[in-house]
Amino acid sequence: MKAAVITFPGSNCDRDLAVAFAAAGARVARVWHKDAALPPGTDVVGIPGGFSFGDYLRCGAIAARSPIARAVIDHARRGGYVLGVCNGFQVLTETGLLPGVLMRNAGLRFVCRMLDLRVETTDSAFTGGYAPGQVVTIPVAHHDGNYTADADTLARLRDQDRIAFRYVQNPNGAMDDIAGILSENRRVLGMMPHPERVIDPAQGGTDGSVLFRHLLGQLATA
Amino acid sequence: MLKARVHVMLKDGVLDPQGEAVRHALGTLGFAGVEAVRQGKVIELDLAQTDREAALAEVRAMCDRLLANTVIEKYTVEIA
């Protein structure tokens, strides 16, 4: 199972994401934003948190037009798996691989704390290791996590069971308490909370490791 | 050479928490009667293009592909 973790200028969770994939048993390649191709045989791409290109213009906007983004879009269109965390989620909405947009937090404050999330669907390789409705504790750290989409998009996400996680207590004004969503083929997950920050008891929790281990297990048997 | 000026604003109906914070701060400073504030961006471009129509089409394409996120933002282009 091969994972590729992208680094943009300003990414700061890339190493953590690589460690989380490796701890779950993946071989991990680190990929630079100027690379025009993913390593051959890449099964899953990780787009990390951080402040790619300084959040200039809009969060994730410049990264979404970088050379590697083209390759990630092609990978996703071929049915490849992509996990975007925090700034990675913002990048995924900017590429159009996921609908909607992450706006400035409604309270205007940077929110950095452990939060409870409800697992809203277990019908994906990312969330299949959790129990339906399970409440997991995963930290957030963002200024722009206020998920916003038009009414049709929200209805579609609900009807197609594509809301992966909801906040138990909404920290940022996100519509419908959305913390993470899936693509239509359920192989692209974007989420504001950081599962890679809770994979080892030394980090204060292990609720994130379920996501990585289940994903790797699914890919290994595929 | 032509200059282009792009105004990017949130679409009507999209909540603007930053504009709301600015409105609140103006009230704190004693400016009464500010009923709404919307915050946007102005982007100025110097273009090698000399044909106005071509420049307009080009800048609109730039807006659609990068300068604005048309999910939540609208834009206007002036060529000077």
XYZ file of C-alpha atoms in Angstrom, chain A residues 57-58 61-62 65 94 100-101 103-106 108 146 148-149, chain B residues 10 14-15 17-18 21 41 43 65-69 71-73:
32
model
C -5.717 34.961 -2.083
C -7.880 32.284 -0.377
C -6.395 28.502 -3.764
C -2.791 28.646 -4.981
C -3.433 25.250 -9.084
C -10.567 24.724 -4.364
C -18.516 23.913 -1.105
C -15.956 26.160 0.518
C -14.987 30.297 5.040
C -13.575 32.293 7.944
C -14.791 30.913 11.310
C -18.057 32.572 12.291
C -13.485 35.058 13.650
C -16.753 27.335 8.396
C -20.449 26.711 3.415
C -22.377 25.434 0.419
C -18.945 37.846 -1.548
C -23.324 34.871 1.846
C -22.620 35.823 5.451
C -18.238 37.561 9.438
C -15.281 39.885 8.772
C -16.728 42.543 12.793
C -10.709 42.420 -2.507
C -6.709 43.056 -7.511
C -10.051 29.935 -12.750
C -8.231 31.550 -9.826
C -8.945 35.095 -8.687
C -12.484 34.428 -7.433
C -14.120 31.359 -5.947
C -19.068 29.267 -5.201
C -19.291 32.241 -2.845
C -17.761 35.212 -4.676
